[in-house]
Short mmCIF file of C-alpha atoms and ligand atoms in Angstrom, two decimals:
data_model
loop_
_atom_site.label_atom_id
_atom_site.label_comp_id
_atom_site.label_asym_id
_atom_site.label_seq_id
_atom_site.Cartn_x
_atom_site.Cartn_y
_atom_site.Cartn_z
CA MET A 6 0.00 0.00 0.00
CA ASP A 7 1.44 3.34 -1.08
CA PHE A 8 0.03 6.40 0.72
CA GLN A 9 1.70 8.84 -1.68
CA LEU A 10 -0.96 10.77 -3.59
CA THR A 11 -0.70 10.95 -7.38
CA PRO A 12 -0.50 14.51 -8.81
CA GLU A 13 -4.17 14.18 -9.86
CA GLN A 14 -5.22 13.07 -6.37
CA GLN A 15 -3.23 15.89 -4.79
CA ALA A 16 -4.88 18.40 -7.14
CA LEU A 17 -8.31 17.05 -6.23
CA LYS A 18 -7.50 17.18 -2.53
CA ASN A 19 -6.35 20.80 -2.93
CA GLU A 20 -9.65 21.60 -4.63
CA PHE A 21 -11.54 20.10 -1.66
CA GLU A 22 -9.32 22.01 0.80
CA GLU A 23 -9.94 25.30 -0.96
CA PHE A 24 -13.70 24.80 -0.98
CA PHE A 25 -14.23 23.52 2.58
CA SER A 26 -11.81 25.93 4.27
CA GLU A 27 -13.94 28.76 2.84
CA GLU A 28 -17.29 27.11 3.40
CA ILE A 29 -16.82 26.65 7.15
CA LYS A 30 -16.74 30.44 7.43
CA ASN A 31 -20.48 30.44 6.60
CA ALA A 32 -21.34 28.22 9.59
CA PRO A 33 -23.97 29.57 12.01
CA PRO A 34 -22.68 30.83 15.40
CA ASN A 35 -23.25 27.69 17.49
CA TRP A 36 -22.26 25.15 14.85
CA SER A 37 -20.59 22.19 16.62
CA GLY A 38 -20.11 20.15 13.47
CA ASN A 39 -20.95 16.87 15.19
CA LEU A 40 -22.68 14.11 13.28
CA MET A 41 -26.20 15.17 14.28
CA ALA A 42 -25.71 18.95 14.43
CA LEU A 43 -27.36 19.54 11.05
CA PHE A 44 -30.75 18.39 12.43
CA GLU A 45 -30.66 20.45 15.60
CA SER A 46 -31.78 23.95 14.55
CA ASP A 47 -33.29 25.73 11.56
CA GLU A 48 -30.03 27.70 11.08
CA ASN A 49 -27.95 24.51 11.08
CA TRP A 50 -30.29 22.85 8.63
CA ALA A 51 -30.22 25.89 6.30
CA TYR A 52 -26.40 25.80 6.39
CA HIS A 53 -26.39 22.08 5.56
CA ARG A 54 -28.82 22.65 2.66
CA SER A 55 -26.81 25.52 1.19
CA VAL A 56 -23.63 23.39 1.15
CA ALA A 57 -25.55 20.38 -0.25
CA ASP A 58 -26.67 22.46 -3.24
CA LYS A 59 -23.10 23.55 -3.95
CA LEU A 60 -21.71 20.01 -3.63
CA GLY A 61 -24.43 18.76 -5.95
CA GLU A 62 -23.52 21.36 -8.56
CA LYS A 63 -19.86 20.38 -8.34
CA GLY A 64 -20.67 16.68 -8.80
CA TRP A 65 -18.97 15.82 -5.50
CA LEU A 66 -21.89 13.80 -4.12
CA SER A 67 -21.45 11.07 -6.69
CA LEU A 68 -17.66 10.83 -7.11
CA PRO A 69 -17.37 7.02 -7.45
CA TRP A 70 -20.53 6.36 -9.50
CA PRO A 71 -20.52 5.46 -13.21
CA LYS A 72 -20.62 8.49 -15.53
CA GLU A 73 -23.95 7.46 -17.09
CA TYR A 74 -25.68 8.17 -13.74
CA GLY A 75 -24.00 11.47 -13.06
CA GLY A 76 -20.87 10.10 -11.39
CA ARG A 77 -17.21 10.81 -12.02
CA GLU A 78 -15.88 7.24 -11.79
CA HIS A 79 -13.35 8.12 -9.13
CA SER A 80 -12.01 5.38 -6.87
CA TYR A 81 -12.98 4.83 -3.25
CA PHE A 82 -9.64 6.32 -2.33
CA GLU A 83 -10.59 9.64 -3.92
CA GLN A 84 -13.93 9.38 -2.15
CA LEU A 85 -11.91 8.99 1.06
CA LEU A 86 -9.98 12.18 0.31
CA PHE A 87 -13.26 14.04 -0.06
CA ASN A 88 -14.62 12.65 3.23
CA GLU A 89 -11.34 13.36 4.98
CA VAL A 90 -11.14 17.02 4.00
CA ARG A 91 -14.83 17.76 4.55
CA ALA A 92 -14.80 16.23 8.03
CA TYR A 93 -11.58 18.00 8.99
CA TYR A 94 -13.30 21.36 8.42
CA ARG A 95 -16.55 20.05 10.04
CA VAL A 96 -18.64 21.16 7.06
CA PRO A 97 -22.04 19.43 6.42
CA GLY A 98 -23.71 19.14 3.00
CA VAL A 99 -23.68 15.39 2.46
CA ASP A 100 -26.94 13.64 3.23
CA MET A 101 -26.17 10.86 5.72
CA TRP A 102 -27.81 8.19 3.59
CA GLY A 103 -28.50 9.24 -0.02
CA PRO A 104 -25.01 9.06 -1.54
CA GLN A 105 -23.65 6.52 0.97
CA ILE A 106 -26.37 3.88 1.36
CA VAL A 107 -29.33 4.45 -0.95
CA ALA A 108 -27.37 5.13 -4.14
CA PRO A 109 -25.08 2.06 -3.91
CA SER A 110 -28.17 -0.12 -3.32
CA ILE A 111 -29.92 1.39 -6.33
CA LEU A 112 -26.81 1.06 -8.51
CA GLU A 113 -26.58 -2.63 -7.74
CA HIS A 114 -30.23 -3.67 -7.59
CA GLY A 115 -32.42 -0.90 -9.05
CA SER A 116 -34.28 -1.19 -12.37
CA GLU A 117 -33.42 1.34 -15.08
CA GLU A 118 -36.56 3.27 -14.10
CA ILE A 119 -35.48 3.42 -10.46
CA LYS A 120 -31.97 4.49 -11.44
CA SER A 121 -33.07 7.25 -13.79
CA THR A 122 -35.69 8.53 -11.34
CA TRP A 123 -33.60 8.66 -8.16
CA LEU A 124 -29.88 8.79 -8.91
CA PRO A 125 -29.78 12.22 -10.61
CA ARG A 126 -31.73 13.70 -7.70
CA ILE A 127 -29.36 12.15 -5.16
CA SER A 128 -26.30 13.38 -7.06
CA ARG A 129 -27.73 16.92 -7.14
CA GLY A 130 -28.23 16.76 -3.36
CA GLU A 131 -31.95 17.45 -3.71
CA ILE A 132 -33.36 14.72 -1.49
CA ASN A 133 -33.24 14.68 2.29
CA TRP A 134 -33.47 11.04 3.34
CA CYS A 135 -34.17 9.30 6.60
CA GLN A 136 -33.58 5.66 7.29
CA GLY A 137 -36.56 3.52 8.33
CA TRP A 138 -34.85 0.34 9.44
CA SER A 139 -34.83 -0.03 13.25
CA GLU A 140 -38.01 -0.93 15.11
CA PRO A 141 -38.79 -1.31 18.82
CA ASN A 142 -38.00 -5.05 18.57
CA ALA A 143 -35.55 -5.04 15.68
CA GLY A 144 -32.16 -3.33 16.07
CA SER A 145 -29.08 -5.54 15.97
CA ASP A 146 -31.38 -8.31 14.78
CA LEU A 147 -32.78 -6.11 12.03
CA ALA A 148 -34.29 -8.97 10.03
CA SER A 149 -36.87 -9.42 12.81
CA LEU A 150 -38.60 -6.23 11.71
CA ALA A 151 -42.40 -6.39 11.88
CA THR A 152 -43.72 -3.40 9.88
CA LYS A 153 -46.09 -5.03 7.42
CA ALA A 154 -46.57 -4.09 3.75
CA VAL A 155 -49.60 -5.59 1.98
CA GLU A 156 -50.21 -5.44 -1.79
CA ASP A 157 -53.23 -3.40 -2.89
CA GLY A 158 -53.58 -2.56 -6.60
CA ASP A 159 -50.60 -0.47 -7.74
CA ASP A 160 -49.48 0.16 -4.16
CA TYR A 161 -48.30 -1.51 -1.00
CA VAL A 162 -50.04 -0.46 2.22
CA LEU A 163 -47.85 -0.19 5.32
CA ASN A 164 -48.69 -0.53 9.00
CA GLY A 165 -46.17 -0.55 11.84
CA GLN A 166 -43.54 1.49 13.63
CA LYS A 167 -39.94 2.58 13.14
CA ILE A 168 -37.75 4.06 15.86
CA TRP A 169 -34.50 6.08 16.28
CA THR A 170 -35.17 7.58 12.84
CA SER A 171 -32.48 10.27 12.68
CA GLY A 172 -33.49 13.49 11.00
CA ALA A 173 -37.01 12.31 10.03
CA HIS A 174 -38.30 15.72 11.16
CA ARG A 175 -36.10 17.39 8.49
CA ALA A 176 -36.37 14.73 5.78
CA ASP A 177 -38.67 14.66 2.78
CA HIS A 178 -38.03 11.00 1.85
CA MET A 179 -37.45 7.70 3.60
CA PHE A 180 -35.86 4.43 2.50
CA LEU A 181 -37.24 1.58 4.50
CA MET A 182 -37.70 -2.14 4.83
CA ALA A 183 -41.02 -3.82 5.50
CA ARG A 184 -42.24 -7.40 5.79
CA THR A 185 -44.03 -8.53 2.64
CA ASP A 186 -44.11 -12.27 3.40
CA PRO A 187 -44.51 -13.36 7.04
CA ASP A 188 -44.51 -17.08 6.17
CA VAL A 189 -40.89 -17.53 5.09
CA PRO A 190 -37.58 -17.36 7.06
CA LYS A 191 -37.17 -13.79 8.33
CA HIS A 192 -34.44 -12.61 5.88
CA LYS A 193 -36.48 -13.81 2.90
CA GLY A 194 -39.73 -11.91 3.39
CA ILE A 195 -38.52 -8.32 3.43
CA THR A 196 -38.87 -5.67 0.68
CA TYR A 197 -36.96 -2.39 0.19
CA PHE A 198 -39.03 0.72 -0.50
CA LEU A 199 -38.33 4.38 -1.31
CA THR A 200 -41.00 6.93 -0.47
CA ASP A 201 -41.75 10.58 -0.01
CA ILE A 202 -43.10 11.20 3.48
CA ASP A 203 -45.09 14.36 3.00
CA LYS A 204 -48.43 12.57 2.65
CA PRO A 205 -51.16 10.95 4.80
CA GLY A 206 -50.67 7.79 6.85
CA ILE A 207 -47.41 8.71 8.57
CA THR A 208 -46.82 10.28 12.00
CA ILE A 209 -43.38 11.51 13.04
CA ARG A 210 -42.95 11.99 16.77
CA GLU A 211 -40.04 13.65 18.53
CA LEU A 212 -37.54 11.65 20.60
CA LEU A 213 -35.06 13.81 22.47
CA PHE A 214 -31.45 12.67 22.61
CA MET A 215 -29.86 12.69 26.07
CA HIS A 216 -28.30 16.12 25.41
CA LYS A 217 -31.91 17.39 25.01
CA LYS A 218 -31.69 18.14 21.31
CA ARG A 219 -33.89 16.67 18.63
CA ASP A 220 -31.84 14.31 16.49
CA TYR A 221 -34.11 11.34 16.04
CA ASN A 222 -37.77 10.31 16.05
CA GLU A 223 -40.37 7.58 16.22
CA VAL A 224 -42.31 7.03 12.99
CA PHE A 225 -45.73 5.37 12.78
CA PHE A 226 -47.38 4.03 9.61
CA ASP A 227 -51.15 3.82 9.51
CA ASN A 228 -52.31 2.54 6.11
CA PHE A 229 -49.45 4.43 4.49
CA ARG A 230 -49.32 3.82 0.71
CA ILE A 231 -46.19 3.39 -1.39
CA PRO A 232 -46.46 2.80 -5.15
CA LYS A 233 -44.99 -0.51 -6.37
CA LYS A 234 -42.75 1.39 -8.76
CA ASN A 235 -40.77 2.60 -5.73
CA ILE A 236 -39.55 -0.88 -4.78
CA VAL A 237 -35.80 -1.41 -5.19
CA GLY A 238 -34.92 -4.93 -6.37
CA ASP A 239 -37.38 -7.80 -6.22
CA ILE A 240 -40.25 -8.28 -3.79
CA ASN A 241 -39.04 -10.20 -0.70
CA LYS A 242 -35.38 -9.64 -1.68
CA GLY A 243 -34.94 -6.41 0.26
CA TRP A 244 -32.37 -7.90 2.62
CA TYR A 245 -29.93 -8.38 -0.24
CA VAL A 246 -30.58 -4.84 -1.51
CA THR A 247 -29.73 -3.60 1.97
CA MET A 248 -26.46 -5.50 1.96
CA ALA A 249 -25.44 -3.76 -1.29
CA GLY A 250 -25.69 -0.46 0.57
CA ILE A 251 -22.65 -1.38 2.58
CA ASN A 252 -20.53 -1.32 -0.58
CA PHE A 253 -19.43 2.22 -0.10
CA GLU A 254 -16.37 3.91 1.33
CA ARG A 255 -16.43 2.38 4.83
CA SER A 256 -13.15 3.51 6.28
CA MET A 257 -14.60 5.90 8.90
CA ILE A 258 -12.06 8.49 7.79
CA GLY A 259 -14.70 11.18 8.47
CA SER A 260 -14.73 10.58 12.24
CA VAL A 261 -10.96 10.29 12.36
CA SER A 262 -10.35 13.44 10.39
CA GLU A 263 -12.86 15.44 12.44
CA LEU A 264 -11.00 14.39 15.60
CA GLN A 265 -7.67 15.33 14.02
CA GLY A 266 -8.94 18.90 13.57
CA GLU A 267 -10.25 18.89 17.14
CA LEU A 268 -6.90 17.66 18.48
CA GLU A 269 -5.08 20.52 16.77
CA GLU A 270 -7.43 23.03 18.42
CA LEU A 271 -7.04 21.28 21.76
CA VAL A 272 -3.26 21.45 21.58
CA GLU A 273 -3.47 25.20 20.91
CA LEU A 274 -5.86 25.58 23.84
CA CYS A 275 -3.43 23.75 26.15
CA LYS A 276 -0.57 25.98 25.01
CA GLY A 277 -2.58 29.10 25.83
CA THR A 278 -4.36 28.08 29.06
CA GLU A 279 -2.70 28.47 32.46
CA ARG A 280 -3.54 26.44 35.54
CA ASN A 281 -1.64 26.63 38.84
CA GLY A 282 0.90 29.02 37.37
CA LYS A 283 1.84 27.06 34.25
CA THR A 284 0.25 26.28 30.92
CA LEU A 285 -1.65 23.01 30.52
CA ALA A 286 0.86 22.16 27.81
CA LYS A 287 3.56 21.90 30.49
CA ASP A 288 1.55 19.58 32.73
CA PRO A 289 3.02 16.07 32.33
CA LEU A 290 -0.37 14.36 32.78
CA VAL A 291 -1.98 16.53 30.10
CA ARG A 292 0.94 15.89 27.74
CA GLN A 293 0.54 12.12 28.24
CA LYS A 294 -3.15 12.31 27.44
CA LEU A 295 -2.57 14.41 24.29
CA ALA A 296 0.14 12.05 23.09
CA GLN A 297 -2.12 9.04 23.66
CA LEU A 298 -4.88 10.64 21.56
CA ALA A 299 -2.41 11.50 18.81
CA ILE A 300 -1.15 7.90 18.68
CA GLU A 301 -4.63 6.42 18.55
CA LEU A 302 -5.69 8.88 15.86
CA GLU A 303 -2.70 8.01 13.72
CA ALA A 304 -3.56 4.30 14.08
CA ALA A 305 -7.19 4.97 13.13
CA LYS A 306 -6.12 7.06 10.14
CA ASN A 307 -3.77 4.37 8.84
CA TRP A 308 -6.46 1.75 9.26
CA ALA A 309 -8.94 3.97 7.37
CA TYR A 310 -6.49 4.35 4.48
CA TYR A 311 -5.94 0.58 4.50
CA VAL A 312 -9.68 -0.17 4.31
CA SER A 313 -10.09 2.32 1.49
CA HIS A 314 -7.09 0.85 -0.33
CA LEU A 315 -8.68 -2.64 -0.20
CA GLN A 316 -12.01 -1.26 -1.38
CA SER A 317 -10.37 0.58 -4.26
CA LYS A 318 -9.04 -2.79 -5.40
CA GLY A 319 -12.63 -4.04 -5.52
CA GLN A 320 -12.49 -6.08 -2.34
CA ASN A 321 -15.49 -6.49 -0.07
CA VAL A 322 -14.08 -5.98 3.43
CA PRO A 323 -16.78 -6.43 6.10
CA ALA A 324 -14.37 -7.41 8.90
CA GLU A 325 -11.89 -4.61 8.18
CA SER A 326 -14.60 -1.96 7.89
CA SER A 327 -16.26 -3.24 11.09
CA ALA A 328 -12.89 -2.89 12.83
CA ALA A 329 -12.72 0.71 11.55
CA LYS A 330 -16.24 1.44 12.84
CA TRP A 331 -15.51 -0.13 16.22
CA PHE A 332 -12.16 1.58 16.72
CA SER A 333 -13.09 5.06 15.53
CA SER A 334 -16.42 5.20 17.38
CA GLU A 335 -14.88 4.00 20.64
CA LEU A 336 -12.00 6.43 20.07
CA THR A 337 -14.53 9.28 19.76
CA VAL A 338 -15.87 8.39 23.22
CA ARG A 339 -12.35 8.22 24.71
CA PHE A 340 -11.42 11.47 22.97
CA ALA A 341 -14.42 13.40 24.33
CA ASN A 342 -13.90 12.08 27.86
CA THR A 343 -10.20 12.89 27.78
CA VAL A 344 -10.89 16.46 26.69
CA ILE A 345 -13.29 16.91 29.60
CA GLU A 346 -10.64 15.52 31.98
CA ILE A 347 -8.10 18.01 30.64
CA MET A 348 -10.51 20.94 30.85
CA GLY A 349 -11.66 19.97 34.34
CA LEU A 350 -14.99 21.38 35.48
CA TYR A 351 -14.93 23.98 32.67
CA GLY A 352 -15.34 21.08 30.27
CA THR A 353 -18.72 20.17 31.70
CA LEU A 354 -20.24 23.56 30.83
CA LYS A 355 -22.64 23.77 27.92
CA GLU A 356 -22.39 25.99 24.85
CA GLY A 357 -23.55 29.50 25.69
CA SER A 358 -21.81 29.61 29.08
CA LYS A 359 -19.15 32.34 29.18
CA TRP A 360 -16.88 29.89 31.06
CA ALA A 361 -17.28 27.04 28.56
CA MET A 362 -14.10 26.09 26.70
CA LEU A 363 -14.11 25.59 22.92
CA ASP A 364 -17.81 26.66 22.88
CA GLY A 365 -18.83 23.67 25.03
CA ARG A 366 -18.37 21.43 21.99
CA PHE A 367 -16.94 18.58 24.01
CA GLU A 368 -19.69 18.55 26.60
CA ASP A 369 -21.91 17.93 23.55
CA MET A 370 -19.53 15.38 22.04
CA CYS A 371 -19.36 13.42 25.29
CA GLN A 372 -23.06 12.67 24.99
CA ILE A 373 -23.32 12.28 21.21
CA SER A 374 -20.32 9.96 21.01
CA LEU A 375 -22.05 7.19 22.97
CA GLY A 376 -24.72 7.09 20.26
CA ILE A 377 -22.06 6.65 17.58
CA THR A 378 -21.00 3.35 19.18
CA ILE A 379 -24.60 2.15 18.71
CA ALA A 380 -25.85 3.74 15.47
CA GLY A 381 -25.16 1.83 12.27
CA GLY A 382 -24.36 -1.35 14.23
CA THR A 383 -23.25 -1.59 17.85
CA THR A 384 -19.73 -2.23 19.07
CA GLU A 385 -20.74 -5.82 19.92
CA THR A 386 -22.19 -6.34 16.44
CA MET A 387 -18.93 -5.07 14.91
CA LYS A 388 -16.97 -7.53 17.04
CA ASN A 389 -19.31 -10.36 16.03
CA ILE A 390 -18.61 -9.58 12.35
CA ILE A 391 -14.86 -9.43 12.99
CA SER A 392 -14.87 -12.78 14.78
CA TRP A 393 -17.11 -14.47 12.24
CA MET A 394 -15.94 -13.02 8.91
CA GLY A 395 -12.42 -11.93 9.87
CA LEU A 396 -11.29 -14.67 12.25
CA LYS A 397 -13.55 -17.34 10.68
CA LEU A 398 -14.90 -18.39 14.09
CA PRO A 399 -18.17 -20.36 13.96
CA ARG A 400 -21.32 -18.18 13.93
C1 LIG B 16 -27.65 8.12 17.55
C2 LIG B 16 -28.43 7.03 16.89
C3 LIG B 16 -28.97 7.23 15.65
C4 LIG B 16 -29.70 6.21 15.03
N1 LIG B 16 -30.29 6.47 13.81
C5 LIG B 16 -31.03 5.50 13.21
C6 LIG B 16 -31.71 5.78 11.97
O1 LIG B 16 -31.65 6.88 11.44
N2 LIG B 16 -32.46 4.81 11.43
C7 LIG B 16 -32.58 3.56 11.99
O2 LIG B 16 -33.23 2.72 11.40
N3 LIG B 16 -31.95 3.28 13.17
C8 LIG B 16 -31.19 4.22 13.79
N4 LIG B 16 -30.58 3.96 15.00
C9 LIG B 16 -30.83 2.68 15.65
C10 LIG B 16 -29.62 1.75 15.65
O3 LIG B 16 -29.39 1.21 14.38
C11 LIG B 16 -29.92 0.67 16.71
O4 LIG B 16 -30.01 1.32 17.95
C12 LIG B 16 -28.84 -0.37 16.75
O5 LIG B 16 -28.88 -1.18 15.59
C13 LIG B 16 -28.98 -1.28 17.99
O6 LIG B 16 -30.28 -1.78 18.10
P1 LIG B 16 -31.11 -1.65 19.45
O7 LIG B 16 -31.06 -0.24 19.91
O8 LIG B 16 -32.44 -2.27 19.20
O9 LIG B 16 -30.30 -2.50 20.51
P2 LIG B 16 -30.28 -4.12 20.66
O10 LIG B 16 -30.09 -4.74 19.32
O11 LIG B 16 -31.50 -4.47 21.44
O12 LIG B 16 -29.00 -4.31 21.51
C14 LIG B 16 -28.94 -4.07 22.93
C15 LIG B 16 -27.56 -4.47 23.41
O13 LIG B 16 -27.34 -5.87 23.19
C16 LIG B 16 -26.18 -6.07 22.40
N5 LIG B 16 -26.41 -7.21 21.46
C17 LIG B 16 -27.48 -7.41 20.68
N6 LIG B 16 -27.34 -8.52 19.94
C18 LIG B 16 -26.13 -9.06 20.28
C19 LIG B 16 -25.40 -10.20 19.87
N7 LIG B 16 -25.87 -11.03 18.95
N8 LIG B 16 -24.16 -10.40 20.41
C20 LIG B 16 -23.64 -9.55 21.34
N9 LIG B 16 -24.31 -8.46 21.79
C21 LIG B 16 -25.53 -8.20 21.26
C22 LIG B 16 -26.00 -4.78 21.61
O14 LIG B 16 -24.66 -4.61 21.20
C23 LIG B 16 -26.44 -3.75 22.64
O15 LIG B 16 -25.39 -3.47 23.53
C24 LIG B 16 -29.86 4.95 15.65
C25 LIG B 16 -29.28 4.75 16.91
C26 LIG B 16 -28.59 5.77 17.54
C27 LIG B 16 -28.00 5.51 18.89
#
């Protein structure tokens, strides 16, 4: 594996740098840049939308797709460079699911009609998706989902409930799975639907995250209709469509790169903050903690590059990408807690307090980061995948 960028890759990275280093200057005053921040206020959402429009115009939301669907046929490694630079500057603008989960599923399993209807809109950044997968009794064991979809003329009619639906209160569309055949083994009776959600039969109810902001929701379907033409893949084959959605850049470089930027700010803070007559930067315990974070970040970054390198060679790497998800999400938790330890009681103050350090961002991150070890597959699920697919242990 050679980490040296080609001149073309370096030029592309420079282009990303130029754009995102300017774009962060348009962020609203309390912008924390964490994963969920875009959903948390009207100002944040407007900022996200304005960047999304620009990224769509530049063709940066579809970098690795085939040209015929609006892509640029870049490799996953170039996709990684994009994710790395964007996250470093903490700029939003990429829908959490459209380019990363929905589009790869459509590219692999969608009919020509599905592709021509949805892909151009995703590449222009027009659609705001939410993900209707988890249910009260189906999380890690997702295939146990119970929301029912019953055929009726040209539509399917849905009844049931989804939960933890991030950003559903901002979204205009949902991709979801529902049970279309209850009489077969659980993975084989599920269908994958795309739908707009601004119509009757759906109720979206607020669920507050533990930091008291609105990130996710409960969603209820009551005779909610979805036209058959919005099914991706074959009826009852939705599980396999879902699996195709994991064929994207899975290195977790975004989380790592965001933390890299945070570490640089933290180091500057420690150089400029005095406690007990000397700067934090001279305190041996603080120095040890900063060095530990730097080492772990470097390890996470190298692992991210490695995963992307394997993916660019066309390899499917579930164990390696699960290791990346596990390590970087757990590192985010350790990072946030360490920052609070360094800041002392100041670190526990919320944004808005005149005594809060770095705008109270880490008080926020401390709470959000726990969710990152759960969302998109828990730490235990990642370890199960590593032991089963990586170490070849029996299931
Ligand atoms: C911040 C956040 C955002 C989210 N956003 C969305 C979203 O937008 N859309 C969506 O559909 N879902 C979303 N989720 C839901 C998320 O996908 C689920 O929470 C996750 O899959 C875990 O499911 P669960 O909560 O039902 O926990 P469970 O599956 O009930 O797990 C409970 C505990 O048991 C452990 N466990 C379960 N099975 C095993 C096993 N086989 N071996 C070892 N340990 C096991 C788990 O690791 C966990 O610690 C979000 C969650 C969070 C926290």
